[in-house]
């Protein structure tokens, strides 16, 4: 005896509820309606679903609440409150972690000039007669020493800018030329420079003109 061939599943068999409640798009609804004309099983399912929908339409919200056990709603409320407390605790913990991270970044990234660095200002003393006066501010840096030089060129009869240089000397007397610049008569200017020497390794700071020291500060 030959076994009957298995029938293919009905691809429309699950669409009855979606059709009854209007969840199908127009094309799907049209194809389903064409199928209903030739499929008694799907037509029966649609009829049952429509009957169930009619019964549900007659049920009021008060009737649904009346059938709910007295212990269900309080239990759900307690679970909801517990979940809200858990979420608030999680948010508070995350906020605390974020704040700690911000503080750590501020400490790590704060400029060295505000995290314990030492600065010292010294006035350079004339070694020869010169229209130039200057003050040097030495600032400790991890890489050595930053020198901020403020110069003033007194007004004189000369109209030509002059070229000056900044040189530091270590404790052994070895010179380290750092920078040079031109300054017009009657003008003031600030000139930044830096050296790998620490402040305690610098013996003196000089301003030179044509290779000759005109101002100097001994540290």
JSON list of C-alpha atoms in Angstrom, two decimals:
[
{"chain": "A", "resi": 1, "resn": "UNK", "atom": "CA", "xyz": [0.00, 0.00, 0.00]},
{"chain": "A", "resi": 2, "resn": "UNK", "atom": "CA", "xyz": [1.42, 3.37, -1.03]},
{"chain": "A", "resi": 3, "resn": "UNK", "atom": "CA", "xyz": [1.62, 5.97, 1.77]},
{"chain": "A", "resi": 4, "resn": "UNK", "atom": "CA", "xyz": [-0.14, 9.25, 1.00]},
{"chain": "A", "resi": 5, "resn": "UNK", "atom": "CA", "xyz": [2.18, 12.10, 0.04]},
{"chain": "A", "resi": 6, "resn": "UNK", "atom": "CA", "xyz": [2.54, 14.76, 2.78]},
{"chain": "A", "resi": 7, "resn": "UNK", "atom": "CA", "xyz": [0.67, 17.95, 2.05]},
{"chain": "A", "resi": 8, "resn": "UNK", "atom": "CA", "xyz": [2.56, 21.24, 1.94]},
{"chain": "A", "resi": 9, "resn": "UNK", "atom": "CA", "xyz": [1.79, 23.63, 4.84]},
{"chain": "A", "resi": 10, "resn": "UNK", "atom": "CA", "xyz": [-0.71, 26.37, 4.08]},
{"chain": "A", "resi": 11, "resn": "UNK", "atom": "CA", "xyz": [1.27, 29.63, 3.82]},
{"chain": "A", "resi": 12, "resn": "UNK", "atom": "CA", "xyz": [-1.95, 31.57, 4.63]},
{"chain": "A", "resi": 13, "resn": "UNK", "atom": "CA", "xyz": [-2.90, 29.50, 7.68]},
{"chain": "A", "resi": 14, "resn": "UNK", "atom": "CA", "xyz": [-1.52, 31.97, 10.22]},
{"chain": "A", "resi": 15, "resn": "UNK", "atom": "CA", "xyz": [-3.02, 35.16, 8.78]},
{"chain": "A", "resi": 16, "resn": "UNK", "atom": "CA", "xyz": [-6.60, 34.86, 10.07]},
{"chain": "A", "resi": 17, "resn": "UNK", "atom": "CA", "xyz": [-6.11, 37.05, 13.18]},
{"chain": "A", "resi": 18, "resn": "UNK", "atom": "CA", "xyz": [-4.05, 39.64, 11.32]},
{"chain": "A", "resi": 19, "resn": "UNK", "atom": "CA", "xyz": [-6.76, 39.82, 8.65]},
{"chain": "A", "resi": 20, "resn": "UNK", "atom": "CA", "xyz": [-9.63, 40.15, 11.13]},
{"chain": "A", "resi": 21, "resn": "UNK", "atom": "CA", "xyz": [-7.90, 42.90, 13.15]},
{"chain": "A", "resi": 22, "resn": "UNK", "atom": "CA", "xyz": [-6.77, 44.82, 10.03]},
{"chain": "A", "resi": 23, "resn": "UNK", "atom": "CA", "xyz": [-3.03, 44.27, 10.45]},
{"chain": "A", "resi": 24, "resn": "UNK", "atom": "CA", "xyz": [-2.39, 43.19, 6.83]},
{"chain": "A", "resi": 25, "resn": "UNK", "atom": "CA", "xyz": [-1.38, 45.70, 4.20]},
{"chain": "A", "resi": 26, "resn": "UNK", "atom": "CA", "xyz": [-3.77, 46.06, 1.22]},
{"chain": "A", "resi": 27, "resn": "UNK", "atom": "CA", "xyz": [-1.83, 43.71, -1.07]},
{"chain": "A", "resi": 28, "resn": "UNK", "atom": "CA", "xyz": [-1.60, 40.99, 1.61]},
{"chain": "A", "resi": 29, "resn": "UNK", "atom": "CA", "xyz": [-5.29, 41.37, 2.43]},
{"chain": "A", "resi": 30, "resn": "UNK", "atom": "CA", "xyz": [-6.24, 41.04, -1.26]},
{"chain": "A", "resi": 31, "resn": "UNK", "atom": "CA", "xyz": [-4.16, 37.87, -1.68]},
{"chain": "A", "resi": 32, "resn": "UNK", "atom": "CA", "xyz": [-5.62, 36.40, 1.52]},
{"chain": "A", "resi": 33, "resn": "UNK", "atom": "CA", "xyz": [-9.20, 37.12, 0.39]},
{"chain": "A", "resi": 34, "resn": "UNK", "atom": "CA", "xyz": [-8.49, 35.36, -2.93]},
{"chain": "A", "resi": 35, "resn": "UNK", "atom": "CA", "xyz": [-7.17, 32.42, -0.97]},
{"chain": "A", "resi": 36, "resn": "UNK", "atom": "CA", "xyz": [-10.26, 32.33, 1.29]},
{"chain": "A", "resi": 37, "resn": "UNK", "atom": "CA", "xyz": [-12.45, 31.70, -1.75]},
{"chain": "A", "resi": 38, "resn": "UNK", "atom": "CA", "xyz": [-10.75, 28.33, -2.31]},
{"chain": "A", "resi": 39, "resn": "UNK", "atom": "CA", "xyz": [-9.72, 27.30, 1.25]},
{"chain": "A", "resi": 40, "resn": "UNK", "atom": "CA", "xyz": [-12.44, 26.14, 3.63]},
{"chain": "A", "resi": 41, "resn": "UNK", "atom": "CA", "xyz": [-9.98, 25.72, 6.54]},
{"chain": "A", "resi": 42, "resn": "UNK", "atom": "CA", "xyz": [-8.80, 29.33, 6.45]},
{"chain": "A", "resi": 43, "resn": "UNK", "atom": "CA", "xyz": [-12.39, 30.56, 6.00]},
{"chain": "A", "resi": 44, "resn": "UNK", "atom": "CA", "xyz": [-13.39, 28.62, 9.14]},
{"chain": "A", "resi": 45, "resn": "UNK", "atom": "CA", "xyz": [-10.47, 30.11, 11.10]},
{"chain": "A", "resi": 46, "resn": "UNK", "atom": "CA", "xyz": [-11.47, 33.62, 10.03]},
{"chain": "A", "resi": 47, "resn": "UNK", "atom": "CA", "xyz": [-15.05, 32.97, 11.17]},
{"chain": "A", "resi": 48, "resn": "UNK", "atom": "CA", "xyz": [-13.87, 31.72, 14.58]},
{"chain": "A", "resi": 49, "resn": "UNK", "atom": "CA", "xyz": [-11.53, 34.69, 15.00]},
{"chain": "A", "resi": 50, "resn": "UNK", "atom": "CA", "xyz": [-14.30, 37.13, 14.14]},
{"chain": "A", "resi": 51, "resn": "UNK", "atom": "CA", "xyz": [-16.58, 35.50, 16.71]},
{"chain": "A", "resi": 52, "resn": "UNK", "atom": "CA", "xyz": [-13.85, 35.74, 19.37]},
{"chain": "A", "resi": 53, "resn": "UNK", "atom": "CA", "xyz": [-13.26, 39.40, 18.48]},
{"chain": "A", "resi": 54, "resn": "UNK", "atom": "CA", "xyz": [-16.98, 40.07, 18.93]},
{"chain": "A", "resi": 55, "resn": "UNK", "atom": "CA", "xyz": [-16.94, 38.48, 22.38]},
{"chain": "A", "resi": 56, "resn": "UNK", "atom": "CA", "xyz": [-13.88, 40.50, 23.44]},
{"chain": "A", "resi": 57, "resn": "UNK", "atom": "CA", "xyz": [-15.58, 43.70, 22.30]},
{"chain": "A", "resi": 58, "resn": "UNK", "atom": "CA", "xyz": [-18.37, 43.12, 24.82]},
{"chain": "A", "resi": 59, "resn": "UNK", "atom": "CA", "xyz": [-15.96, 42.74, 27.77]},
{"chain": "A", "resi": 60, "resn": "UNK", "atom": "CA", "xyz": [-15.42, 45.96, 29.81]},
{"chain": "A", "resi": 61, "resn": "UNK", "atom": "CA", "xyz": [-12.25, 46.98, 31.62]},
{"chain": "A", "resi": 62, "resn": "UNK", "atom": "CA", "xyz": [-14.09, 46.76, 34.95]},
{"chain": "A", "resi": 63, "resn": "UNK", "atom": "CA", "xyz": [-14.95, 43.13, 34.24]},
{"chain": "A", "resi": 64, "resn": "UNK", "atom": "CA", "xyz": [-11.32, 42.32, 33.46]},
{"chain": "A", "resi": 65, "resn": "UNK", "atom": "CA", "xyz": [-10.16, 43.94, 36.71]},
{"chain": "A", "resi": 66, "resn": "UNK", "atom": "CA", "xyz": [-12.85, 42.05, 38.66]},
{"chain": "A", "resi": 67, "resn": "UNK", "atom": "CA", "xyz": [-11.42, 38.74, 37.46]},
{"chain": "A", "resi": 68, "resn": "UNK", "atom": "CA", "xyz": [-7.84, 39.58, 38.50]},
{"chain": "A", "resi": 69, "resn": "UNK", "atom": "CA", "xyz": [-6.78, 38.01, 41.83]},
{"chain": "A", "resi": 70, "resn": "UNK", "atom": "CA", "xyz": [-6.44, 40.49, 44.71]},
{"chain": "A", "resi": 71, "resn": "UNK", "atom": "CA", "xyz": [-2.77, 39.56, 45.16]},
{"chain": "A", "resi": 72, "resn": "UNK", "atom": "CA", "xyz": [-1.75, 40.10, 41.52]},
{"chain": "A", "resi": 73, "resn": "UNK", "atom": "CA", "xyz": [-1.85, 43.90, 41.30]},
{"chain": "A", "resi": 74, "resn": "UNK", "atom": "CA", "xyz": [-0.01, 44.59, 44.61]},
{"chain": "A", "resi": 75, "resn": "UNK", "atom": "CA", "xyz": [2.62, 42.06, 43.61]},
{"chain": "A", "resi": 76, "resn": "UNK", "atom": "CA", "xyz": [3.12, 43.72, 40.24]},
{"chain": "A", "resi": 77, "resn": "UNK", "atom": "CA", "xyz": [3.34, 47.13, 41.90]},
{"chain": "A", "resi": 78, "resn": "UNK", "atom": "CA", "xyz": [5.97, 45.87, 44.36]},
{"chain": "A", "resi": 79, "resn": "UNK", "atom": "CA", "xyz": [8.04, 44.42, 41.52]},
{"chain": "A", "resi": 80, "resn": "UNK", "atom": "CA", "xyz": [7.76, 47.66, 39.55]},
{"chain": "A", "resi": 81, "resn": "UNK", "atom": "CA", "xyz": [8.84, 49.73, 42.58]},
{"chain": "A", "resi": 82, "resn": "UNK", "atom": "CA", "xyz": [11.75, 47.37, 43.22]},
{"chain": "A", "resi": 83, "resn": "UNK", "atom": "CA", "xyz": [12.84, 47.65, 39.61]},
{"chain": "A", "resi": 84, "resn": "UNK", "atom": "CA", "xyz": [12.69, 51.46, 39.74]},
{"chain": "A", "resi": 85, "resn": "UNK", "atom": "CA", "xyz": [14.82, 51.46, 42.91]},
{"chain": "A", "resi": 86, "resn": "UNK", "atom": "CA", "xyz": [17.33, 49.13, 41.26]},
{"chain": "A", "resi": 87, "resn": "UNK", "atom": "CA", "xyz": [17.54, 51.35, 38.20]},
{"chain": "A", "resi": 88, "resn": "UNK", "atom": "CA", "xyz": [17.94, 54.50, 40.33]},
{"chain": "A", "resi": 89, "resn": "UNK", "atom": "CA", "xyz": [20.73, 52.79, 42.28]},
{"chain": "A", "resi": 90, "resn": "UNK", "atom": "CA", "xyz": [22.44, 51.77, 39.05]},
{"chain": "A", "resi": 91, "resn": "UNK", "atom": "CA", "xyz": [22.18, 55.31, 37.66]},
{"chain": "A", "resi": 92, "resn": "UNK", "atom": "CA", "xyz": [23.59, 56.76, 40.89]},
{"chain": "A", "resi": 93, "resn": "UNK", "atom": "CA", "xyz": [26.47, 54.28, 40.84]},
{"chain": "A", "resi": 94, "resn": "UNK", "atom": "CA", "xyz": [27.26, 55.08, 37.21]},
{"chain": "A", "resi": 95, "resn": "UNK", "atom": "CA", "xyz": [27.13, 58.81, 37.98]},
{"chain": "A", "resi": 96, "resn": "UNK", "atom": "CA", "xyz": [29.57, 58.33, 40.87]},
{"chain": "A", "resi": 97, "resn": "UNK", "atom": "CA", "xyz": [31.95, 56.37, 38.64]},
{"chain": "A", "resi": 98, "resn": "UNK", "atom": "CA", "xyz": [31.72, 59.02, 35.92]},
{"chain": "A", "resi": 99, "resn": "UNK", "atom": "CA", "xyz": [32.45, 61.80, 38.45]},
{"chain": "A", "resi": 100, "resn": "UNK", "atom": "CA", "xyz": [35.46, 59.89, 39.76]},
{"chain": "A", "resi": 101, "resn": "UNK", "atom": "CA", "xyz": [36.75, 59.48, 36.20]},
{"chain": "A", "resi": 102, "resn": "UNK", "atom": "CA", "xyz": [36.38, 63.21, 35.55]},
{"chain": "A", "resi": 103, "resn": "UNK", "atom": "CA", "xyz": [38.31, 64.06, 38.72]},
{"chain": "A", "resi": 104, "resn": "UNK", "atom": "CA", "xyz": [41.07, 61.62, 37.78]},
{"chain": "A", "resi": 105, "resn": "UNK", "atom": "CA", "xyz": [41.35, 63.10, 34.28]},
{"chain": "A", "resi": 106, "resn": "UNK", "atom": "CA", "xyz": [41.51, 66.63, 35.67]},
{"chain": "A", "resi": 107, "resn": "UNK", "atom": "CA", "xyz": [44.34, 65.63, 38.01]},
{"chain": "A", "resi": 108, "resn": "UNK", "atom": "CA", "xyz": [46.23, 63.83, 35.25]},
{"chain": "A", "resi": 109, "resn": "UNK", "atom": "CA", "xyz": [45.76, 66.49, 32.56]},
{"chain": "A", "resi": 110, "resn": "UNK", "atom": "CA", "xyz": [46.06, 69.63, 34.69]},
{"chain": "A", "resi": 111, "resn": "UNK", "atom": "CA", "xyz": [48.94, 71.73, 33.38]},
{"chain": "A", "resi": 112, "resn": "UNK", "atom": "CA", "xyz": [52.24, 71.32, 35.17]},
{"chain": "A", "resi": 113, "resn": "UNK", "atom": "CA", "xyz": [52.26, 75.01, 36.00]},
{"chain": "A", "resi": 114, "resn": "UNK", "atom": "CA", "xyz": [49.39, 74.47, 38.45]},
{"chain": "A", "resi": 115, "resn": "UNK", "atom": "CA", "xyz": [50.43, 71.10, 39.89]},
{"chain": "A", "resi": 116, "resn": "UNK", "atom": "CA", "xyz": [53.31, 71.94, 42.18]},
{"chain": "A", "resi": 117, "resn": "UNK", "atom": "CA", "xyz": [55.66, 73.65, 39.67]},
{"chain": "A", "resi": 118, "resn": "UNK", "atom": "CA", "xyz": [58.04, 76.26, 41.06]},
{"chain": "A", "resi": 119, "resn": "UNK", "atom": "CA", "xyz": [58.71, 79.63, 39.45]},
{"chain": "A", "resi": 120, "resn": "UNK", "atom": "CA", "xyz": [61.25, 82.31, 40.27]},
{"chain": "A", "resi": 121, "resn": "UNK", "atom": "CA", "xyz": [61.72, 85.81, 38.85]},
{"chain": "A", "resi": 122, "resn": "UNK", "atom": "CA", "xyz": [65.07, 87.55, 38.73]},
{"chain": "A", "resi": 123, "resn": "UNK", "atom": "CA", "xyz": [66.09, 90.98, 37.44]},
{"chain": "A", "resi": 124, "resn": "UNK", "atom": "CA", "xyz": [69.11, 90.99, 35.13]},
{"chain": "A", "resi": 125, "resn": "UNK", "atom": "CA", "xyz": [71.82, 93.42, 36.20]},
{"chain": "A", "resi": 126, "resn": "UNK", "atom": "CA", "xyz": [73.63, 95.61, 33.58]},
{"chain": "A", "resi": 127, "resn": "UNK", "atom": "CA", "xyz": [77.25, 94.57, 32.97]},
{"chain": "A", "resi": 128, "resn": "UNK", "atom": "CA", "xyz": [77.88, 97.45, 30.61]},
{"chain": "A", "resi": 129, "resn": "UNK", "atom": "CA", "xyz": [76.00, 100.63, 29.82]},
{"chain": "A", "resi": 130, "resn": "UNK", "atom": "CA", "xyz": [72.96, 99.59, 27.76]},
{"chain": "A", "resi": 131, "resn": "UNK", "atom": "CA", "xyz": [69.46, 100.86, 26.93]},
{"chain": "A", "resi": 132, "resn": "UNK", "atom": "CA", "xyz": [68.11, 97.34, 27.60]},
{"chain": "A", "resi": 133, "resn": "UNK", "atom": "CA", "xyz": [66.53, 96.15, 30.87]},
{"chain": "A", "resi": 134, "resn": "UNK", "atom": "CA", "xyz": [65.18, 92.65, 31.41]},
{"chain": "A", "resi": 135, "resn": "UNK", "atom": "CA", "xyz": [63.52, 90.30, 33.90]},
{"chain": "A", "resi": 136, "resn": "UNK", "atom": "CA", "xyz": [63.64, 86.50, 33.63]},
{"chain": "A", "resi": 137, "resn": "UNK", "atom": "CA", "xyz": [61.07, 84.15, 35.15]},
{"chain": "A", "resi": 138, "resn": "UNK", "atom": "CA", "xyz": [62.32, 80.58, 35.57]},
{"chain": "A", "resi": 139, "resn": "UNK", "atom": "CA", "xyz": [59.65, 77.86, 35.76]},
{"chain": "A", "resi": 140, "resn": "UNK", "atom": "CA", "xyz": [60.34, 74.24, 36.65]},
{"chain": "A", "resi": 141, "resn": "UNK", "atom": "CA", "xyz": [59.15, 71.79, 34.01]},
{"chain": "A", "resi": 142, "resn": "UNK", "atom": "CA", "xyz": [59.48, 68.00, 33.79]},
{"chain": "A", "resi": 143, "resn": "UNK", "atom": "CA", "xyz": [61.72, 68.53, 30.75]},
{"chain": "A", "resi": 144, "resn": "UNK", "atom": "CA", "xyz": [63.96, 71.12, 32.46]},
{"chain": "A", "resi": 145, "resn": "UNK", "atom": "CA", "xyz": [63.42, 74.85, 32.91]},
{"chain": "A", "resi": 146, "resn": "UNK", "atom": "CA", "xyz": [61.24, 77.29, 31.00]},
{"chain": "A", "resi": 147, "resn": "UNK", "atom": "CA", "xyz": [62.54, 80.87, 30.89]},
{"chain": "A", "resi": 148, "resn": "UNK", "atom": "CA", "xyz": [60.13, 83.72, 30.18]},
{"chain": "A", "resi": 149, "resn": "UNK", "atom": "CA", "xyz": [62.20, 86.82, 29.40]},
{"chain": "A", "resi": 150, "resn": "UNK", "atom": "CA", "xyz": [60.66, 90.28, 29.49]},
{"chain": "A", "resi": 151, "resn": "UNK", "atom": "CA", "xyz": [62.78, 92.98, 27.80]},
{"chain": "A", "resi": 152, "resn": "UNK", "atom": "CA", "xyz": [62.42, 96.72, 27.45]},
{"chain": "A", "resi": 153, "resn": "UNK", "atom": "CA", "xyz": [64.44, 98.86, 25.06]},
{"chain": "A", "resi": 154, "resn": "UNK", "atom": "CA", "xyz": [64.53, 102.47, 26.28]},
{"chain": "A", "resi": 155, "resn": "UNK", "atom": "CA", "xyz": [63.82, 105.14, 23.66]},
{"chain": "A", "resi": 156, "resn": "UNK", "atom": "CA", "xyz": [67.03, 106.53, 22.20]},
{"chain": "A", "resi": 157, "resn": "UNK", "atom": "CA", "xyz": [68.08, 108.45, 19.13]},
{"chain": "A", "resi": 158, "resn": "UNK", "atom": "CA", "xyz": [68.66, 105.22, 17.20]},
{"chain": "A", "resi": 159, "resn": "UNK", "atom": "CA", "xyz": [65.86, 103.99, 14.94]},
{"chain": "A", "resi": 160, "resn": "UNK", "atom": "CA", "xyz": [67.46, 100.64, 14.05]},
{"chain": "A", "resi": 161, "resn": "UNK", "atom": "CA", "xyz": [66.40, 97.43, 15.79]},
{"chain": "A", "resi": 162, "resn": "UNK", "atom": "CA", "xyz": [69.19, 95.60, 17.54]},
{"chain": "A", "resi": 163, "resn": "UNK", "atom": "CA", "xyz": [69.73, 91.85, 17.79]},
{"chain": "A", "resi": 164, "resn": "UNK", "atom": "CA", "xyz": [70.07, 90.29, 21.24]},
{"chain": "A", "resi": 165, "resn": "UNK", "atom": "CA", "xyz": [70.59, 86.77, 22.53]},
{"chain": "A", "resi": 166, "resn": "UNK", "atom": "CA", "xyz": [69.78, 84.72, 25.65]},
{"chain": "A", "resi": 167, "resn": "UNK", "atom": "CA", "xyz": [72.39, 82.38, 27.09]},
{"chain": "A", "resi": 168, "resn": "UNK", "atom": "CA", "xyz": [72.36, 80.24, 30.25]},
{"chain": "A", "resi": 169, "resn": "UNK", "atom": "CA", "xyz": [75.43, 78.73, 31.92]},
{"chain": "A", "resi": 170, "resn": "UNK", "atom": "CA", "xyz": [75.61, 75.53, 33.93]},
{"chain": "A", "resi": 171, "resn": "UNK", "atom": "CA", "xyz": [77.57, 75.21, 37.18]},
{"chain": "A", "resi": 172, "resn": "UNK", "atom": "CA", "xyz": [80.74, 74.32, 35.30]},
{"chain": "A", "resi": 173, "resn": "UNK", "atom": "CA", "xyz": [80.55, 77.54, 33.25]},
{"chain": "A", "resi": 174, "resn": "UNK", "atom": "CA", "xyz": [79.46, 75.88, 30.00]},
{"chain": "A", "resi": 175, "resn": "UNK", "atom": "CA", "xyz": [77.25, 78.20, 27.90]},
{"chain": "A", "resi": 176, "resn": "UNK", "atom": "CA", "xyz": [73.90, 77.14, 26.38]},
{"chain": "A", "resi": 177, "resn": "UNK", "atom": "CA", "xyz": [72.60, 79.68, 23.82]},
{"chain": "A", "resi": 178, "resn": "UNK", "atom": "CA", "xyz": [68.80, 79.53, 23.86]},
{"chain": "A", "resi": 179, "resn": "UNK", "atom": "CA", "xyz": [67.36, 82.19, 21.55]},
{"chain": "A", "resi": 180, "resn": "UNK", "atom": "CA", "xyz": [67.93, 85.48, 19.78]},
{"chain": "A", "resi": 181, "resn": "UNK", "atom": "CA", "xyz": [65.65, 88.34, 18.79]},
{"chain": "A", "resi": 182, "resn": "UNK", "atom": "CA", "xyz": [65.48, 91.90, 17.51]},
{"chain": "A", "resi": 183, "resn": "UNK", "atom": "CA", "xyz": [63.98, 94.70, 19.54]},
{"chain": "A", "resi": 184, "resn": "UNK", "atom": "CA", "xyz": [63.09, 98.21, 18.40]},
{"chain": "A", "resi": 185, "resn": "UNK", "atom": "CA", "xyz": [63.93, 101.25, 20.52]},
{"chain": "A", "resi": 186, "resn": "UNK", "atom": "CA", "xyz": [61.09, 102.26, 22.81]},
{"chain": "A", "resi": 187, "resn": "UNK", "atom": "CA", "xyz": [59.51, 98.80, 22.68]},
{"chain": "A", "resi": 188, "resn": "UNK", "atom": "CA", "xyz": [58.89, 96.02, 25.21]},
{"chain": "A", "resi": 189, "resn": "UNK", "atom": "CA", "xyz": [58.53, 92.32, 24.38]},
{"chain": "A", "resi": 190, "resn": "UNK", "atom": "CA", "xyz": [58.33, 88.87, 25.96]},
{"chain": "A", "resi": 191, "resn": "UNK", "atom": "CA", "xyz": [60.50, 86.03, 24.68]},
{"chain": "A", "resi": 192, "resn": "UNK", "atom": "CA", "xyz": [59.92, 82.42, 25.79]},
{"chain": "A", "resi": 193, "resn": "UNK", "atom": "CA", "xyz": [62.78, 79.93, 25.85]},
{"chain": "A", "resi": 194, "resn": "UNK", "atom": "CA", "xyz": [63.57, 76.61, 27.49]},
{"chain": "A", "resi": 195, "resn": "UNK", "atom": "CA", "xyz": [66.53, 74.50, 28.48]},
{"chain": "A", "resi": 196, "resn": "UNK", "atom": "CA", "xyz": [67.03, 70.89, 29.57]},
{"chain": "A", "resi": 197, "resn": "UNK", "atom": "CA", "xyz": [68.97, 72.19, 32.60]},
{"chain": "A", "resi": 198, "resn": "UNK", "atom": "CA", "xyz": [67.14, 72.21, 35.91]},
{"chain": "A", "resi": 199, "resn": "UNK", "atom": "CA", "xyz": [67.11, 75.51, 37.77]},
{"chain": "A", "resi": 200, "resn": "UNK", "atom": "CA", "xyz": [69.59, 74.21, 40.35]},
{"chain": "A", "resi": 201, "resn": "UNK", "atom": "CA", "xyz": [71.97, 73.36, 37.47]},
{"chain": "A", "resi": 202, "resn": "UNK", "atom": "CA", "xyz": [71.95, 76.93, 36.11]},
{"chain": "A", "resi": 203, "resn": "UNK", "atom": "CA", "xyz": [74.61, 79.29, 37.44]},
{"chain": "A", "resi": 204, "resn": "UNK", "atom": "CA", "xyz": [73.54, 82.46, 35.63]},
{"chain": "A", "resi": 205, "resn": "UNK", "atom": "CA", "xyz": [71.35, 83.86, 32.82]},
{"chain": "A", "resi": 206, "resn": "UNK", "atom": "CA", "xyz": [72.80, 86.40, 30.36]},
{"chain": "A", "resi": 207, "resn": "UNK", "atom": "CA", "xyz": [71.48, 88.70, 27.64]},
{"chain": "A", "resi": 208, "resn": "UNK", "atom": "CA", "xyz": [74.11, 89.28, 24.98]},
{"chain": "A", "resi": 209, "resn": "UNK", "atom": "CA", "xyz": [74.62, 91.81, 22.21]},
{"chain": "A", "resi": 210, "resn": "UNK", "atom": "CA", "xyz": [77.03, 90.93, 19.37]},
{"chain": "A", "resi": 211, "resn": "UNK", "atom": "CA", "xyz": [78.41, 88.10, 21.52]},
{"chain": "A", "resi": 212, "resn": "UNK", "atom": "CA", "xyz": [79.06, 90.34, 24.51]},
{"chain": "A", "resi": 213, "resn": "UNK", "atom": "CA", "xyz": [77.19, 90.04, 27.82]},
{"chain": "A", "resi": 214, "resn": "UNK", "atom": "CA", "xyz": [75.29, 93.22, 28.60]},
{"chain": "A", "resi": 215, "resn": "UNK", "atom": "CA", "xyz": [72.85, 91.90, 31.26]},
{"chain": "A", "resi": 216, "resn": "UNK", "atom": "CA", "xyz": [73.27, 89.04, 33.71]},
{"chain": "A", "resi": 217, "resn": "UNK", "atom": "CA", "xyz": [71.54, 87.37, 36.67]},
{"chain": "A", "resi": 218, "resn": "UNK", "atom": "CA", "xyz": [73.36, 84.99, 38.99]},
{"chain": "A", "resi": 219, "resn": "UNK", "atom": "CA", "xyz": [71.22, 82.23, 40.49]}
]
